[in-house]
GROMACS .gro file of N, CA and C in nm:
model
  171
    1GLU      N    1  -5.104  -9.761   2.164
    1GLU     CA    2  -5.055  -9.891   2.204
    1GLU      C    3  -4.910  -9.881   2.251
    2LEU      N    4  -4.828  -9.802   2.184
    2LEU     CA    5  -4.689  -9.786   2.224
    2LEU      C    6  -4.678  -9.722   2.362
    3CYS      N    7  -4.765  -9.628   2.393
    3CYS     CA    8  -4.763  -9.563   2.525
    3CYS      C    9  -4.793  -9.661   2.638
    4LYS      N   10  -4.879  -9.759   2.612
    4LYS     CA   11  -4.915  -9.857   2.715
    4LYS      C   12  -4.800  -9.953   2.743
    5ASP      N   13  -4.727  -9.994   2.637
    5ASP     CA   14  -4.616 -10.088   2.652
    5ASP      C   15  -4.510 -10.058   2.546
    6PRO      N   16  -4.416  -9.969   2.576
    6PRO     CA   17  -4.317  -9.930   2.476
    6PRO      C   18  -4.198 -10.025   2.464
    7TYR      N   19  -4.200 -10.139   2.532
    7TYR     CA   20  -4.085 -10.229   2.533
    7TYR      C   21  -4.107 -10.360   2.459
    8THR      N   22  -4.230 -10.391   2.421
    8THR     CA   23  -4.261 -10.520   2.360
    8THR      C   24  -4.282 -10.506   2.210
    9SER      N   25  -4.211 -10.590   2.132
    9SER     CA   26  -4.229 -10.590   1.987
    9SER      C   27  -4.367 -10.641   1.952
   10ARG      N   28  -4.415 -10.598   1.837
   10ARG     CA   29  -4.546 -10.640   1.787
   10ARG      C   30  -4.529 -10.695   1.646
   11SER      N   31  -4.636 -10.746   1.590
   11SER     CA   32  -4.627 -10.807   1.457
   11SER      C   33  -4.588 -10.707   1.349
   12ASN      N   34  -4.624 -10.580   1.364
   12ASN     CA   35  -4.595 -10.481   1.261
   12ASN      C   36  -4.477 -10.390   1.297
   13CYS      N   37  -4.415 -10.413   1.412
   13CYS     CA   38  -4.298 -10.331   1.449
   13CYS      C   39  -4.208 -10.409   1.545
   14ASP      N   40  -4.081 -10.375   1.542
   14ASP     CA   41  -3.980 -10.441   1.622
   14ASP      C   42  -3.915 -10.338   1.714
   15ILE      N   43  -3.899 -10.370   1.841
   15ILE     CA   44  -3.840 -10.278   1.938
   15ILE      C   45  -3.715 -10.343   1.997
   16LYS      N   46  -3.607 -10.266   2.000
   16LYS     CA   47  -3.480 -10.317   2.052
   16LYS      C   48  -3.418 -10.212   2.143
   17ALA      N   49  -3.368 -10.255   2.258
   17ALA     CA   50  -3.298 -10.164   2.349
   17ALA      C   51  -3.161 -10.131   2.291
   18LEU      N   52  -3.123 -10.004   2.296
   18LEU     CA   53  -2.991  -9.962   2.249
   18LEU      C   54  -2.892  -9.976   2.364
   19LYS      N   55  -2.771 -10.018   2.333
   19LYS     CA   56  -2.670 -10.042   2.434
   19LYS      C   57  -2.610  -9.912   2.486
   20GLU      N   58  -2.580  -9.912   2.614
   20GLU     CA   59  -2.504  -9.805   2.679
   20GLU      C   60  -2.561  -9.666   2.654
   21THR      N   61  -2.690  -9.648   2.677
   21THR     CA   62  -2.752  -9.517   2.663
   21THR      C   63  -2.816  -9.476   2.794
   22TYR      N   64  -2.812  -9.348   2.823
   22TYR     CA   65  -2.878  -9.294   2.942
   22TYR      C   66  -2.942  -9.161   2.905
   23PRO      N   67  -3.071  -9.147   2.927
   23PRO     CA   68  -3.161  -9.252   2.975
   23PRO      C   69  -3.170  -9.366   2.874
   24LYS      N   70  -3.216  -9.481   2.918
   24LYS     CA   71  -3.224  -9.599   2.832
   24LYS      C   72  -3.307  -9.568   2.709
   25LYS      N   73  -3.248  -9.587   2.590
   25LYS     CA   74  -3.315  -9.557   2.464
   25LYS      C   75  -3.345  -9.686   2.389
   26TYR      N   76  -3.444  -9.675   2.301
   26TYR     CA   77  -3.490  -9.790   2.223
   26TYR      C   78  -3.501  -9.752   2.077
   27ARG      N   79  -3.492  -9.855   1.991
   27ARG     CA   80  -3.510  -9.836   1.848
   27ARG      C   81  -3.637  -9.910   1.808
   28LEU      N   82  -3.729  -9.839   1.747
   28LEU     CA   83  -3.853  -9.896   1.697
   28LEU      C   84  -3.841  -9.905   1.546
   29ARG      N   85  -3.859 -10.023   1.490
   29ARG     CA   86  -3.849 -10.043   1.345
   29ARG      C   87  -3.989 -10.064   1.290
   30VAL      N   88  -4.028  -9.978   1.196
   30VAL     CA   89  -4.158  -9.989   1.129
   30VAL      C   90  -4.131  -9.971   0.980
   31GLY      N   91  -4.139 -10.080   0.904
   31GLY     CA   92  -4.111 -10.072   0.761
   31GLY      C   93  -3.971 -10.020   0.735
   32ASP      N   94  -3.959  -9.915   0.653
   32ASP     CA   95  -3.829  -9.856   0.620
   32ASP      C   96  -3.787  -9.748   0.718
   33TYR      N   97  -3.859  -9.729   0.826
   33TYR     CA   98  -3.830  -9.622   0.920
   33TYR      C   99  -3.779  -9.676   1.053
   34ARG      N  100  -3.691  -9.598   1.116
   34ARG     CA  101  -3.639  -9.629   1.248
   34ARG      C  102  -3.668  -9.509   1.338
   35ILE      N  103  -3.722  -9.536   1.454
   35ILE     CA  104  -3.756  -9.432   1.550
   35ILE      C  105  -3.676  -9.458   1.677
   36ILE      N  106  -3.600  -9.359   1.721
   36ILE     CA  107  -3.524  -9.369   1.844
   36ILE      C  108  -3.604  -9.296   1.952
   37PHE      N  109  -3.629  -9.365   2.064
   37PHE     CA  110  -3.713  -9.304   2.168
   37PHE      C  111  -3.670  -9.350   2.306
   38PHE      N  112  -3.717  -9.280   2.407
   38PHE     CA  113  -3.706  -9.326   2.545
   38PHE      C  114  -3.839  -9.301   2.614
   39ASN      N  115  -3.862  -9.374   2.721
   39ASN     CA  116  -3.987  -9.365   2.796
   39ASN      C  117  -3.958  -9.302   2.931
   40GLU      N  118  -4.037  -9.201   2.967
   40GLU     CA  119  -4.019  -9.133   3.095
   40GLU      C  120  -4.156  -9.106   3.155
   41GLU      N  121  -4.182  -9.170   3.269
   41GLU     CA  122  -4.310  -9.153   3.338
   41GLU      C  123  -4.429  -9.176   3.245
   42ASN      N  124  -4.427  -9.287   3.172
   42ASN     CA  125  -4.533  -9.327   3.079
   42ASN      C  126  -4.553  -9.231   2.963
   43ILE      N  127  -4.451  -9.152   2.931
   43ILE     CA  128  -4.454  -9.065   2.814
   43ILE      C  129  -4.343  -9.111   2.720
   44VAL      N  130  -4.378  -9.143   2.596
   44VAL     CA  131  -4.280  -9.184   2.496
   44VAL      C  132  -4.223  -9.058   2.432
   45ASN      N  133  -4.093  -9.038   2.447
   45ASN     CA  134  -4.024  -8.921   2.392
   45ASN      C  135  -3.947  -8.963   2.267
   46ILE      N  136  -3.986  -8.913   2.152
   46ILE     CA  137  -3.920  -8.947   2.026
   46ILE      C  138  -3.801  -8.855   2.007
   47ILE      N  139  -3.683  -8.914   1.985
   47ILE     CA  140  -3.560  -8.838   1.968
   47ILE      C  141  -3.528  -8.819   1.820
   48LYS      N  142  -3.538  -8.929   1.742
   48LYS     CA  143  -3.505  -8.923   1.599
   48LYS      C  144  -3.601  -9.010   1.521
   49LEU      N  145  -3.627  -8.969   1.398
   49LEU     CA  146  -3.703  -9.047   1.301
   49LEU      C  147  -3.617  -9.055   1.176
   50LEU      N  148  -3.574  -9.176   1.139
   50LEU     CA  149  -3.481  -9.194   1.028
   50LEU      C  150  -3.533  -9.295   0.927
   51LYS      N  151  -3.499  -9.273   0.800
   51LYS     CA  152  -3.520  -9.379   0.700
   51LYS      C  153  -3.411  -9.482   0.723
   52ARG      N  154  -3.436  -9.606   0.692
   52ARG     CA  155  -3.344  -9.715   0.724
   52ARG      C  156  -3.201  -9.688   0.678
   53GLU      N  157  -3.181  -9.646   0.555
   53GLU     CA  158  -3.044  -9.627   0.504
   53GLU      C  159  -2.967  -9.521   0.583
   54ARG      N  160  -3.034  -9.421   0.639
   54ARG     CA  161  -2.967  -9.318   0.718
   54ARG      C  162  -2.940  -9.368   0.859
   55GLY      N  163  -3.022  -9.459   0.908
   55GLY     CA  164  -3.005  -9.508   1.044
   55GLY      C  165  -2.882  -9.595   1.062
   56TYR      N  166  -2.836  -9.657   0.954
   56TYR     CA  167  -2.721  -9.746   0.963
   56TYR      C  168  -2.599  -9.693   0.890
   57GLY      N  169  -2.603  -9.569   0.843
   57GLY     CA  170  -2.491  -9.517   0.763
   57GLY      C  171  -2.410  -9.424   0.833
   0.00000   0.00000   0.00000
């Protein structure tokens, strides 16, 4: 589902564009985890997978 539309939040996850990043990166929030990713030619590239407390510290 994320590969089809990596920009729209869903009921079980929240997606937010990160400011001033190139290529444009996004933060996906699922429970206590944060996933930083970017989309390139319909391929979702995961950069980081963090527990919430590490993502904001």
